[in-house]
Coordinates of C-alpha atoms and ligand atoms in Angstrom, one line a residue:
M204 CA -3.8 19.7 19.6
A205 CA -4.7 22.4 22.1
V206 CA -8.3 22.1 21.1
M207 CA -8.2 18.3 21.3
A208 CA -6.8 18.5 24.8
E209 CA -9.4 20.9 25.9
V210 CA -12.2 18.8 24.4
S211 CA -10.8 15.6 25.9
T212 CA -10.6 17.0 29.6
T213 CA -14.3 18.1 29.3
T214 CA -15.3 14.8 27.9
G215 CA -13.4 12.9 30.7
A216 CA -15.2 15.1 33.3
A217 CA -18.6 14.2 31.7
L218 CA -18.0 10.5 32.1
R219 CA -17.1 10.7 35.8
S220 CA -19.6 10.8 38.5
P221 CA -20.0 14.0 40.4
A222 CA -18.8 12.0 43.5
S223 CA -15.5 11.0 41.9
P224 CA -12.2 12.4 43.1
A225 CA -10.3 15.1 40.9
P226 CA -10.4 13.9 37.3
A227 CA -7.3 12.2 36.0
P228 CA -5.7 14.1 33.0
V229 CA -7.1 12.7 29.7
K230 CA -4.5 11.6 27.1
E231 CA -4.9 12.8 23.5
G232 CA -5.2 9.4 22.2
D233 CA -8.0 8.7 24.7
A234 CA -9.9 11.9 23.9
E235 CA -11.2 10.6 20.6
K236 CA -12.6 7.5 22.2
L237 CA -14.2 9.3 25.1
R238 CA -15.7 11.8 22.6
F239 CA -17.1 8.9 20.7
I240 CA -18.9 7.6 23.7
E241 CA -20.4 11.0 24.4
E242 CA -21.4 11.3 20.8
M243 CA -23.1 7.9 20.8
T244 CA -24.9 8.5 24.2
S245 CA -26.1 12.0 23.5
D246 CA -29.0 11.1 21.1
V247 CA -29.4 7.3 21.3
D248 CA -32.6 7.4 19.4
A249 CA -31.1 9.0 16.3
V250 CA -28.3 6.5 16.5
Q251 CA -30.6 3.6 16.8
E252 CA -32.8 4.8 13.8
R253 CA -29.6 5.1 11.6
V254 CA -28.3 1.7 12.7
L255 CA -31.8 0.0 12.0
A256 CA -31.9 1.7 8.6
E257 CA -28.4 0.5 7.8
I258 CA -29.1 -3.0 8.9
L259 CA -32.3 -3.3 7.0
A260 CA -30.8 -1.7 3.8
R261 CA -27.8 -4.1 3.7
N262 CA -30.1 -7.1 4.6
A263 CA -33.0 -6.0 2.4
D264 CA -32.7 -8.9 -0.2
T265 CA -32.2 -11.6 2.5
E266 CA -34.7 -14.4 2.4
Y267 CA -35.7 -13.8 6.1
L268 CA -36.6 -10.2 5.6
T269 CA -38.3 -10.9 2.3
N270 CA -40.4 -13.5 4.0
C271 CA -41.4 -11.0 6.6
G272 CA -42.8 -8.9 3.7
L273 CA -40.4 -5.9 4.3
A274 CA -40.0 -5.3 0.6
G275 CA -37.0 -3.2 1.0
A276 CA -38.4 -0.8 3.7
T277 CA -35.8 0.5 6.2
D278 CA -38.0 2.5 8.4
R279 CA -39.0 1.7 12.0
A280 CA -42.8 1.6 11.4
T281 CA -42.5 -1.0 8.7
F282 CA -40.0 -3.1 10.7
R283 CA -42.3 -3.0 13.7
A284 CA -45.3 -3.9 11.8
K285 CA -43.8 -6.8 9.8
V286 CA -40.9 -8.5 11.7
P287 CA -41.9 -10.8 14.6
M288 CA -39.8 -11.5 17.6
A289 CA -37.6 -14.7 17.2
T290 CA -36.0 -17.3 19.4
Y291 CA -33.1 -19.4 18.4
E292 CA -35.4 -22.4 17.6
D293 CA -37.4 -20.1 15.1
L294 CA -34.1 -19.3 13.3
Q295 CA -32.6 -22.9 13.5
P296 CA -33.9 -24.1 10.1
Y297 CA -32.2 -21.0 8.4
I298 CA -29.1 -21.4 10.5
R299 CA -29.0 -25.0 9.6
R300 CA -29.0 -24.3 5.8
I301 CA -26.1 -21.9 6.2
A302 CA -24.2 -24.3 8.2
D303 CA -24.8 -26.8 5.5
G304 CA -23.3 -24.7 2.9
D305 CA -26.1 -22.6 1.3
R306 CA -24.4 -19.4 0.5
S307 CA -27.5 -17.4 -0.6
P308 CA -28.4 -14.4 1.4
I309 CA -30.6 -16.2 4.0
L310 CA -30.1 -13.9 7.0
S311 CA -27.4 -11.6 6.2
G312 CA -26.8 -9.6 3.0
H313 CA -23.0 -9.9 3.7
P314 CA -21.5 -13.4 3.6
V315 CA -21.6 -15.3 6.8
S316 CA -17.8 -15.6 7.7
E317 CA -18.2 -18.2 10.4
F318 CA -20.5 -19.3 13.3
L319 CA -19.9 -18.3 16.9
T320 CA -20.8 -21.1 19.3
S321 CA -22.7 -19.6 22.3
S322 CA -22.6 -21.0 25.7
G323 CA -26.3 -20.8 25.4
T324 CA -27.6 -24.2 24.3
S325 CA -30.5 -25.5 22.3
A326 CA -31.3 -29.2 22.6
G327 CA -28.3 -29.8 24.6
E328 CA -25.9 -28.3 21.9
R329 CA -24.2 -24.9 21.8
K330 CA -26.3 -22.3 19.6
L331 CA -24.7 -21.4 16.4
M332 CA -24.7 -17.7 15.8
P333 CA -23.9 -16.5 12.3
T334 CA -21.5 -13.6 12.2
I335 CA -20.0 -11.6 9.4
E336 CA -16.4 -10.0 8.7
D337 CA -17.2 -6.6 9.9
E338 CA -18.7 -7.5 13.3
L339 CA -15.0 -8.0 14.1
N340 CA -14.5 -4.1 13.7
R341 CA -17.4 -3.4 15.9
R342 CA -16.1 -5.7 18.6
Q343 CA -12.7 -4.2 18.2
L344 CA -14.2 -0.7 18.6
L345 CA -15.9 -1.6 21.8
Y346 CA -12.7 -3.0 23.3
S347 CA -10.8 0.1 22.3
L348 CA -13.1 2.1 24.5
Q349 CA -12.4 0.3 27.7
M350 CA -9.0 1.5 28.7
P351 CA -9.6 5.2 28.0
V352 CA -12.6 5.0 30.4
M353 CA -10.5 3.1 32.9
N354 CA -7.8 5.7 32.7
L355 CA -10.2 8.2 34.1
Y356 CA -10.4 6.3 37.3
V357 CA -7.0 4.6 37.5
P358 CA -4.4 6.5 35.7
G359 CA -1.1 5.1 34.8
M360 CA -2.3 1.6 33.5
D361 CA -0.1 2.2 30.5
K362 CA 3.1 2.1 32.8
G363 CA 2.9 -1.6 33.1
K364 CA 1.4 -4.9 32.0
A365 CA -1.8 -6.9 32.3
L366 CA -1.8 -10.5 33.5
H367 CA -4.8 -11.6 31.8
F368 CA -5.5 -15.3 31.5
L369 CA -6.8 -15.7 28.0
F370 CA -7.7 -18.9 26.3
V371 CA -8.9 -20.3 23.0
K372 CA -11.1 -23.4 22.8
S373 CA -11.5 -26.1 20.3
E374 CA -13.2 -25.3 17.0
T375 CA -14.9 -27.3 14.5
K376 CA -16.2 -27.0 10.8
T377 CA -19.8 -27.1 9.9
P378 CA -20.8 -29.5 7.2
G379 CA -20.7 -26.5 4.7
G380 CA -17.2 -25.7 5.7
L381 CA -17.6 -22.6 8.0
A382 CA -15.6 -22.4 11.2
A383 CA -17.7 -22.9 14.4
R384 CA -16.0 -21.6 17.5
P385 CA -16.4 -19.3 20.6
V386 CA -16.5 -15.6 20.0
L387 CA -13.2 -15.1 22.0
T388 CA -11.5 -17.9 20.2
S389 CA -12.5 -16.2 16.9
Y390 CA -11.1 -12.9 18.2
Y391 CA -7.8 -14.1 19.5
K392 CA -7.2 -16.0 16.3
S393 CA -8.1 -13.0 14.0
N394 CA -5.5 -10.6 12.6
H395 CA -7.0 -7.8 14.7
F396 CA -5.6 -9.6 17.8
K397 CA -2.6 -11.5 16.4
N398 CA -1.1 -8.5 14.5
R399 CA -2.3 -5.7 16.9
P400 CA -0.1 -2.8 17.1
F401 CA 1.6 -2.2 20.4
D402 CA -0.9 -0.8 22.9
A403 CA 0.6 0.4 26.2
Y404 CA -2.8 -0.1 27.9
N405 CA -3.2 -3.7 26.8
N406 CA 0.4 -4.9 27.1
Y407 CA 0.0 -8.5 28.2
T408 CA 2.5 -10.6 30.1
S409 CA 1.2 -13.6 28.2
P410 CA 2.8 -14.2 24.8
T411 CA 0.4 -14.6 22.0
A412 CA 1.6 -18.1 21.3
A413 CA 0.6 -19.1 24.8
I414 CA -2.9 -17.7 24.4
L415 CA -3.4 -19.4 21.1
C416 CA -2.3 -22.8 22.4
A417 CA -5.4 -25.0 22.4
D418 CA -4.0 -27.3 25.1
A419 CA -5.5 -25.9 28.4
F420 CA -2.7 -27.1 30.6
Q421 CA 0.2 -25.8 28.4
S422 CA -1.4 -22.5 27.7
M423 CA -2.2 -21.9 31.5
Y424 CA 1.3 -23.0 32.5
A425 CA 3.0 -20.8 30.1
Q426 CA 0.8 -17.8 30.9
M427 CA 1.4 -18.4 34.7
V428 CA 5.2 -18.6 34.3
C429 CA 5.4 -15.4 32.2
G430 CA 3.1 -13.7 34.6
L431 CA 5.4 -14.7 37.5
V432 CA 8.6 -13.7 35.8
Q433 CA 7.2 -10.3 35.1
R434 CA 5.5 -9.9 38.6
H435 CA 6.5 -6.4 39.2
D436 CA 5.3 -5.1 35.9
V437 CA 1.8 -6.5 36.5
L438 CA -0.8 -3.7 37.2
R439 CA -3.9 -5.7 36.8
V440 CA -4.7 -9.3 37.0
G441 CA -7.7 -10.8 35.2
A442 CA -9.6 -13.3 33.1
V443 CA -12.9 -12.9 31.2
F444 CA -15.0 -14.4 33.9
A445 CA -14.4 -14.8 37.7
S446 CA -14.4 -18.4 37.4
G447 CA -11.4 -18.3 35.0
L448 CA -9.4 -16.3 37.4
L449 CA -10.1 -18.8 40.2
R450 CA -8.9 -21.5 38.0
A451 CA -5.6 -19.8 37.5
I452 CA -5.3 -19.4 41.2
R453 CA -6.0 -23.1 41.7
F454 CA -3.5 -23.9 39.0
L455 CA -0.8 -21.9 41.0
Q456 CA -1.7 -23.8 44.1
L457 CA -1.2 -27.2 42.2
N458 CA 1.8 -26.3 40.3
W459 CA 3.8 -23.7 42.2
E460 CA 6.7 -26.1 42.9
Q461 CA 7.3 -26.9 39.2
L462 CA 6.8 -23.2 38.3
A463 CA 9.4 -22.2 41.0
A464 CA 11.7 -24.9 39.8
D465 CA 11.5 -23.7 36.1
I466 CA 12.2 -20.1 37.2
E467 CA 15.2 -21.3 39.3
T468 CA 16.8 -23.0 36.3
G469 CA 15.5 -20.8 33.6
A470 CA 14.1 -23.9 31.8
L471 CA 10.5 -24.6 30.9
T472 CA 9.1 -27.9 32.0
P473 CA 9.0 -30.6 29.3
R474 CA 5.3 -30.9 30.0
V475 CA 4.9 -27.8 27.8
T476 CA 5.6 -29.5 24.3
D477 CA 4.1 -26.9 21.9
P478 CA 7.2 -25.5 20.0
S479 CA 5.8 -22.1 19.5
V480 CA 5.0 -21.7 23.1
R481 CA 8.4 -23.0 24.2
E482 CA 10.0 -20.5 21.9
A483 CA 7.8 -17.5 23.2
V484 CA 8.4 -18.5 26.8
A485 CA 12.2 -18.8 26.2
D486 CA 12.4 -15.1 25.3
I487 CA 11.0 -14.2 28.7
L488 CA 12.2 -17.0 31.2
R489 CA 15.7 -16.5 32.8
P490 CA 17.2 -18.3 35.7
D491 CA 16.1 -16.2 38.9
S492 CA 16.8 -18.0 42.1
E493 CA 15.6 -15.0 44.1
L494 CA 12.2 -15.1 42.4
A495 CA 12.0 -18.8 42.7
A496 CA 12.5 -18.3 46.5
V497 CA 9.8 -15.6 46.7
I498 CA 7.3 -18.0 45.0
R499 CA 8.2 -20.9 47.4
A500 CA 7.9 -18.7 50.4
E501 CA 4.6 -17.4 49.4
C502 CA 3.1 -20.6 48.2
S503 CA 4.4 -23.1 50.6
S504 CA 2.9 -21.8 53.9
G505 CA -0.6 -23.0 52.8
D506 CA -2.0 -19.6 53.5
W507 CA -3.5 -18.4 50.3
A508 CA -5.2 -15.2 51.7
G509 CA -4.2 -12.1 49.6
I510 CA -1.9 -14.4 47.3
I511 CA -2.6 -12.1 44.3
T512 CA -1.2 -9.1 45.9
R513 CA 1.6 -10.9 47.6
I514 CA 2.9 -12.3 44.2
W515 CA 1.8 -9.4 42.0
P516 CA 2.3 -6.4 44.5
N517 CA 1.6 -3.7 42.1
T518 CA -1.8 -4.9 41.0
K519 CA -4.4 -2.1 41.2
Y520 CA -7.5 -4.1 40.4
L521 CA -8.9 -7.5 39.2
D522 CA -10.1 -7.3 35.6
V523 CA -12.9 -9.8 35.7
I524 CA -16.6 -10.0 35.2
V525 CA -18.4 -10.7 38.6
T526 CA -21.9 -9.7 37.6
G527 CA -24.7 -12.2 36.8
A528 CA -23.8 -15.9 37.4
M529 CA -20.3 -14.9 38.4
A530 CA -21.4 -13.0 41.5
Q531 CA -21.2 -16.2 43.5
Y532 CA -17.4 -16.0 43.2
I533 CA -17.0 -12.4 44.7
P534 CA -16.2 -13.6 48.3
T535 CA -13.5 -16.0 47.1
L536 CA -12.0 -13.4 44.8
K537 CA -11.9 -11.0 47.8
Y538 CA -10.1 -13.6 49.8
Y539 CA -7.4 -14.3 47.2
S540 CA -6.9 -10.6 46.4
G541 CA -7.1 -9.0 49.9
G542 CA -10.1 -7.0 48.8
L543 CA -8.8 -5.5 45.5
P544 CA -11.5 -3.7 43.5
M545 CA -13.0 -5.8 40.7
A546 CA -13.7 -4.1 37.5
C547 CA -16.5 -5.4 35.2
T548 CA -15.8 -3.6 32.1
M549 CA -18.0 -5.1 29.3
Y550 CA -21.3 -6.8 28.6
A551 CA -21.1 -8.9 25.4
S552 CA -22.3 -12.0 23.8
S553 CA -21.8 -14.3 20.8
E554 CA -24.7 -12.8 19.1
C555 CA -23.3 -9.2 19.5
Y556 CA -21.2 -7.1 21.8
F557 CA -23.6 -4.8 23.8
G558 CA -21.9 -2.2 25.9
L559 CA -19.6 -0.9 28.6
N560 CA -19.6 -0.1 32.3
L561 CA -18.7 3.6 32.3
R562 CA -17.8 3.4 36.1
P563 CA -15.5 0.4 36.1
M564 CA -14.2 0.9 39.7
C565 CA -17.7 0.8 41.3
D566 CA -18.7 -2.0 43.7
P567 CA -19.8 -5.1 41.9
S568 CA -23.3 -4.7 43.3
E569 CA -23.6 -1.4 41.5
V570 CA -22.4 -2.3 38.2
S571 CA -24.4 -1.0 35.2
Y572 CA -23.7 -1.4 31.6
T573 CA -24.4 1.4 29.0
L574 CA -25.5 -0.2 25.8
M575 CA -23.8 1.4 22.9
P576 CA -26.4 2.2 20.3
N577 CA -24.0 1.7 17.4
M578 CA -23.5 -2.0 18.1
C579 CA -27.0 -3.2 17.0
Y580 CA -30.7 -2.3 17.2
F581 CA -31.9 -2.8 20.8
E582 CA -35.5 -3.5 21.9
F583 CA -36.8 -4.4 25.2
L584 CA -39.7 -6.6 26.3
P585 CA -41.2 -5.6 29.6
M586 CA -40.8 -8.6 32.0
D587 CA -44.5 -8.7 32.8
A588 CA -45.2 -9.1 29.1
A589 CA -42.4 -11.6 28.7
A590 CA -43.8 -13.7 31.5
S591 CA -46.9 -14.3 29.5
G592 CA -45.1 -15.2 26.3
G593 CA -44.8 -11.6 24.8
D594 CA -45.3 -10.4 21.4
A595 CA -43.5 -7.9 19.2
S596 CA -46.1 -5.1 19.7
Q597 CA -45.0 -5.0 23.3
L598 CA -41.4 -4.1 22.5
V599 CA -39.9 -0.8 23.7
D600 CA -37.1 1.2 22.1
L601 CA -33.8 1.9 23.7
A602 CA -34.6 5.4 24.2
R603 CA -38.1 4.6 25.8
V604 CA -37.1 2.2 28.5
E605 CA -38.2 3.4 32.0
L606 CA -36.1 3.8 35.1
G607 CA -36.4 0.9 37.5
R608 CA -38.2 -1.5 35.2
E609 CA -36.9 -5.0 34.2
Y610 CA -36.7 -6.0 30.5
E611 CA -35.7 -9.0 28.3
L612 CA -33.2 -8.0 25.8
V613 CA -34.1 -8.3 22.1
I614 CA -31.7 -7.5 19.3
T615 CA -31.5 -6.9 15.6
T616 CA -27.9 -7.3 14.4
Y617 CA -25.8 -6.5 11.3
A618 CA -25.2 -10.2 10.9
G619 CA -28.9 -11.0 10.4
L620 CA -30.6 -11.7 13.8
N621 CA -33.9 -9.9 13.6
R622 CA -35.7 -9.2 16.9
Y623 CA -33.9 -11.9 18.5
R624 CA -34.5 -12.8 22.2
V625 CA -31.2 -13.0 23.9
G626 CA -32.5 -14.4 27.1
D627 CA -30.9 -11.9 29.4
V628 CA -33.0 -9.9 31.9
L629 CA -31.9 -6.3 32.4
Q630 CA -33.0 -3.5 34.8
V631 CA -32.7 0.2 34.1
T632 CA -30.6 1.9 36.7
G633 CA -29.9 5.3 35.2
F634 CA -28.7 7.2 32.2
H635 CA -25.5 8.4 30.8
N636 CA -26.6 11.4 28.6
S637 CA -29.6 9.9 26.8
A638 CA -28.4 6.4 27.0
P639 CA -30.0 4.1 29.5
Q640 CA -27.7 2.0 31.9
F641 CA -28.6 -1.4 32.8
R642 CA -28.0 -3.8 35.7
F643 CA -27.6 -7.4 34.5
V644 CA -30.3 -9.1 36.5
R645 CA -30.1 -12.8 35.3
R646 CA -30.2 -15.1 32.4
K647 CA -33.7 -16.5 31.9
N648 CA -34.2 -20.2 32.7
V649 CA -30.8 -20.8 34.2
L650 CA -30.9 -23.0 37.3
L651 CA -27.3 -24.1 37.7
S652 CA -24.1 -22.5 36.5
I653 CA -20.5 -22.9 37.5
E654 CA -18.7 -21.1 34.8
S655 CA -20.2 -20.5 31.2
D656 CA -22.4 -23.6 31.5
K657 CA -26.2 -22.8 31.9
T658 CA -28.4 -25.7 33.0
D659 CA -32.2 -25.1 33.1
E660 CA -34.8 -26.9 35.0
A661 CA -36.0 -29.1 32.3
E662 CA -32.3 -30.3 31.6
L663 CA -31.8 -31.1 35.2
Q664 CA -35.1 -33.0 35.3
R665 CA -34.1 -35.1 32.3
A666 CA -30.7 -35.7 33.9
V667 CA -32.4 -36.9 37.1
E668 CA -34.8 -39.2 35.0
R669 CA -31.9 -40.7 33.0
A670 CA -29.9 -41.4 36.1
S671 CA -32.7 -42.7 38.2
A672 CA -33.4 -45.4 35.7
L673 CA -30.2 -47.1 37.2
L674 CA -32.1 -47.3 40.5
R675 CA -35.1 -49.4 39.0
P676 CA -33.4 -52.7 39.4
H677 CA -32.9 -52.0 43.1
G678 CA -36.4 -51.3 43.6
A679 CA -35.7 -47.5 44.3
T680 CA -36.9 -44.2 42.9
V681 CA -36.1 -40.6 43.4
V682 CA -39.0 -39.1 45.1
E683 CA -37.7 -35.5 45.3
Y684 CA -34.6 -33.6 44.4
T685 CA -33.0 -30.3 44.4
S686 CA -29.6 -28.9 43.5
Q687 CA -26.8 -26.4 44.4
A688 CA -24.0 -24.9 42.4
Y689 CA -21.2 -25.7 44.9
T690 CA -18.4 -23.1 44.5
K691 CA -16.6 -23.3 47.8
S692 CA -14.0 -25.6 46.1
I693 CA -12.2 -24.8 42.8
P694 CA -13.4 -26.0 40.3
G695 CA -16.9 -25.8 41.6
H696 CA -19.4 -28.6 40.8
Y697 CA -23.0 -29.5 40.8
V698 CA -24.5 -31.0 43.9
I699 CA -27.9 -32.8 43.6
Y700 CA -29.8 -33.7 46.6
W701 CA -31.8 -36.9 46.3
E702 CA -34.4 -38.3 48.5
L703 CA -35.0 -42.0 47.7
L704 CA -37.9 -44.3 48.2
A705 CA -37.5 -48.1 48.3
K706 CA -40.6 -49.7 46.6
T707 CA -40.4 -52.8 48.8
P708 CA -38.3 -51.7 51.8
A709 CA -36.7 -54.5 53.7
D710 CA -37.4 -54.1 57.4
G711 CA -35.1 -51.4 58.8
V712 CA -33.3 -50.7 55.5
G713 CA -33.8 -47.2 54.1
A714 CA -33.8 -46.8 50.2
G715 CA -30.3 -45.1 50.5
E716 CA -28.9 -48.4 51.9
A717 CA -30.9 -50.5 49.5
V718 CA -28.9 -49.2 46.5
D719 CA -25.2 -49.9 46.5
R720 CA -22.4 -47.3 46.3
E721 CA -21.3 -48.2 42.9
T722 CA -24.8 -47.7 41.4
L723 CA -25.1 -44.2 43.0
D724 CA -21.6 -43.3 41.7
Q725 CA -22.8 -44.4 38.2
C726 CA -26.0 -42.2 38.7
C727 CA -23.7 -39.2 39.0
L728 CA -22.1 -40.1 35.7
Q729 CA -25.4 -40.7 34.0
M730 CA -26.6 -37.3 35.0
E731 CA -23.4 -35.7 33.5
E732 CA -23.9 -37.6 30.3
A733 CA -27.4 -36.1 30.1
L734 CA -26.3 -32.5 30.6
N735 CA -25.7 -30.1 27.7
S736 CA -22.5 -30.0 25.7
V737 CA -21.2 -26.8 27.4
Y738 CA -21.2 -28.6 30.7
R739 CA -19.5 -31.6 29.4
Q740 CA -16.9 -29.6 27.5
S741 CA -16.2 -27.8 30.8
R742 CA -15.8 -31.1 32.6
V743 CA -13.7 -32.8 29.8
A744 CA -11.7 -30.3 27.8
D745 CA -11.3 -27.4 30.3
G746 CA -11.6 -29.1 33.8
S747 CA -13.4 -26.1 34.9
I748 CA -16.2 -28.0 36.5
G749 CA -15.6 -30.8 39.1
P750 CA -17.3 -34.3 39.2
L751 CA -21.1 -34.1 39.8
E752 CA -22.0 -35.0 43.4
I753 CA -25.2 -36.7 44.5
R754 CA -26.0 -36.3 48.2
V755 CA -28.6 -38.8 49.3
V756 CA -30.7 -37.3 52.2
R757 CA -32.8 -39.3 54.7
P758 CA -36.5 -39.9 54.1
G759 CA -38.6 -37.1 55.1
T760 CA -36.1 -34.2 54.4
F761 CA -38.1 -32.6 51.7
E762 CA -41.2 -32.6 54.0
E763 CA -38.9 -30.7 56.5
L764 CA -38.0 -28.4 53.7
M765 CA -41.7 -27.6 53.0
D766 CA -42.3 -27.1 56.8
Y767 CA -39.4 -24.7 56.9
A768 CA -40.8 -22.7 53.8
I769 CA -44.3 -22.7 55.3
S770 CA -42.9 -21.5 58.6
R771 CA -41.5 -18.6 56.6
G772 CA -44.8 -17.7 55.1
A773 CA -45.2 -20.0 52.0
S774 CA -48.6 -21.1 51.2
I775 CA -49.1 -24.9 51.4
N776 CA -51.3 -24.9 48.3
Q777 CA -48.6 -23.1 46.1
Y778 CA -45.6 -24.7 47.6
K779 CA -43.3 -26.3 45.1
V780 CA -40.0 -27.9 45.8
P781 CA -37.3 -25.5 44.7
R782 CA -35.2 -27.2 42.0
C783 CA -32.0 -25.3 43.0
V784 CA -31.3 -23.9 46.5
T785 CA -29.0 -20.9 47.5
F786 CA -30.5 -19.8 50.9
P787 CA -27.8 -20.8 53.5
P788 CA -30.3 -22.1 56.1
I789 CA -32.0 -24.4 53.5
I790 CA -28.6 -25.8 52.4
E791 CA -27.6 -26.4 56.1
L792 CA -30.9 -28.3 56.6
L793 CA -30.2 -30.5 53.7
D794 CA -26.6 -31.0 54.5
S795 CA -27.5 -32.1 58.0
R796 CA -29.7 -34.8 56.6
V797 CA -27.2 -36.3 54.3
V798 CA -26.8 -40.1 54.6
S799 CA -24.2 -40.7 51.8
S800 CA -22.5 -38.7 49.1
H801 CA -21.3 -39.8 45.8
F802 CA -19.2 -38.4 42.9
S803 CA -19.1 -39.1 39.3
P804 CA -16.3 -41.8 38.9
A805 CA -15.3 -40.8 35.3
L806 CA -15.5 -38.1 32.7
P807 CA -18.8 -37.8 30.5
H808 CA -18.7 -38.2 26.8
W809 CA -17.7 -35.0 24.9
T810 CA -16.2 -34.4 21.6
P811 CA -15.8 -31.1 19.7
G812 CA -18.6 -30.4 17.3
Q813 CA -22.3 -31.2 17.5
R814 CA -23.5 -34.6 18.8
N815 CA -25.6 -36.4 16.2
D816 CA -27.3 -38.7 18.6
D817 CA -29.3 -36.1 20.4
Ligands
AMP159 P1 -22.1 -16.3 25.2 O1 -23.3 -16.5 24.2 O2 -21.5 -17.6 25.5 O3 -21.1 -15.4 24.5 O4 -22.5 -15.7 26.5 C1 -23.1 -14.5 26.5 C2 -23.9 -14.3 27.8 O5 -23.1 -14.2 28.9 C3 -24.8 -13.0 27.8 O6 -26.0 -13.1 27.1 C4 -25.0 -12.9 29.3 O7 -26.0 -13.8 29.7 C5 -23.6 -13.5 29.9 N1 -22.7 -12.2 30.1 C6 -22.0 -11.6 29.2 N2 -21.3 -10.5 29.7 C7 -21.9 -10.5 31.0 C8 -21.6 -9.6 32.1 N3 -20.8 -8.5 31.9 N4 -22.4 -9.7 33.2 C9 -23.1 -10.8 33.3 N5 -23.4 -11.7 32.4 C10 -22.8 -11.6 31.2

């Protein structure tokens, strides 16, 4: 034991930056985890070589690697020479056969246990990522490293609870009978989560039954009421992504009166009907008029600044990802939390979980993730090479990336993705031991995102085309458009700016007026119908994206936009209308020229599972 304690303290010190205050004592249970991180990051190249050999050995007889001509080789040189880089579209024929029930070893030597549905889409539908049983262990391992690292910076997190809003989403079966569901739904429904032993670091205020309830309202209501009842125990408040936590705050704004009434009487609203949720909440909810009064006092004033710390006064930080597309929510979260630190602890995807933030209390702008070399085999395509298509000969190993450079992430996984382009762009910011650390720069080709939706330029173009067909009978067309992810309200929504042209303008009548309101409202809905299934699911099932808005701007606005860009140094020859705008002066210019604005009058079509008509 004495040896363990000694090792662990040194390990803890290694993980802290030199500028950090005095190290917190490391618990024995954490020492093993911290030592594991040190081991994995000390010689990443050796770990990566072993991981690749393991992956290639277990997948040696797969159709995919056989077709590549690997002939059972497990060494890097042969792998590099024979295996091409692949996109989802390259793998789709293989994936489709697995989904249809072909159980032969196509991509993976181990049986595919289910499909994880990514928020990345292909032809408008969620990508299906094959996974295998033992990936759960790898994910679990990465989760288990988070709190030992956090404890180095914020000790005492085991003395209370986490109010973490966790949700499952709907799942479907593929024609061959495999489950298809998001990775977190798969994790929460697994025995790893459901039958987890008590862990003082991850002691949630939300009962498991509430987390597992597929009805978004009931799940949120139950999690919120339990979080309120245990308000003094709560040491951290979070959700996976920033947008999820903001939805929870919005939910409180809309439902505090009912929540307070339930707490006053100790009886859960009949709107929560799921028997297992009612039973779980009944174990926690007791009549408490004092608490009900606190909630009413805090929520009725209409002042929501600092509401998180007012309701949960012992909160030390927000546990929420605010890197990448989520950075747009940082100011709003600061407002609601009175400036609490935001901890981005993990970088992960449906394809594979990647790594950890070893300085979780750093400012969001400084977050870097250390890729753990045991998770998969990592390679990196330099962005200059990626820009011109890129080929496998340009890939760089984890141990050979260069400080400051940007790369596209390419992975080879135990589950059978080989040299797969994830689509994330990362920049090397430093090293922990020999392990490079990366800033998440962006996801390639994402124009608009409110939560997990990712809309690219081509999708937006198609949506505008589809909607503008409704204008034709009115003799009008869309001459120019751009867009904005509007996140000042919760939930956020897409705003599309349209400049219209009337083909045969009546005297003194602009195109905007030539088209009636109802048609323009319908155009909003048509655009939504044309967007990908993740967008439509967020609108319909989750309510996490608000109705799409079209703002018609007056004729000549886009010319003014060009003039503005040119006045700031853009070349006339090269100027292209930006299809998404974020620069505040440009947004102000557009907004000052709006002649009418229109919202989608209904929900777009969405059903669980893949659409057959696309
Ligand atoms: P999904 O395939 O739906 O699981 O989404 C995975 C993607 O979400 C990743 O490839 C990233 O683009 C994004 N993502 C995941 N974790 C983070 C993070 N910590 N910071 C920024 N983006 C992230």
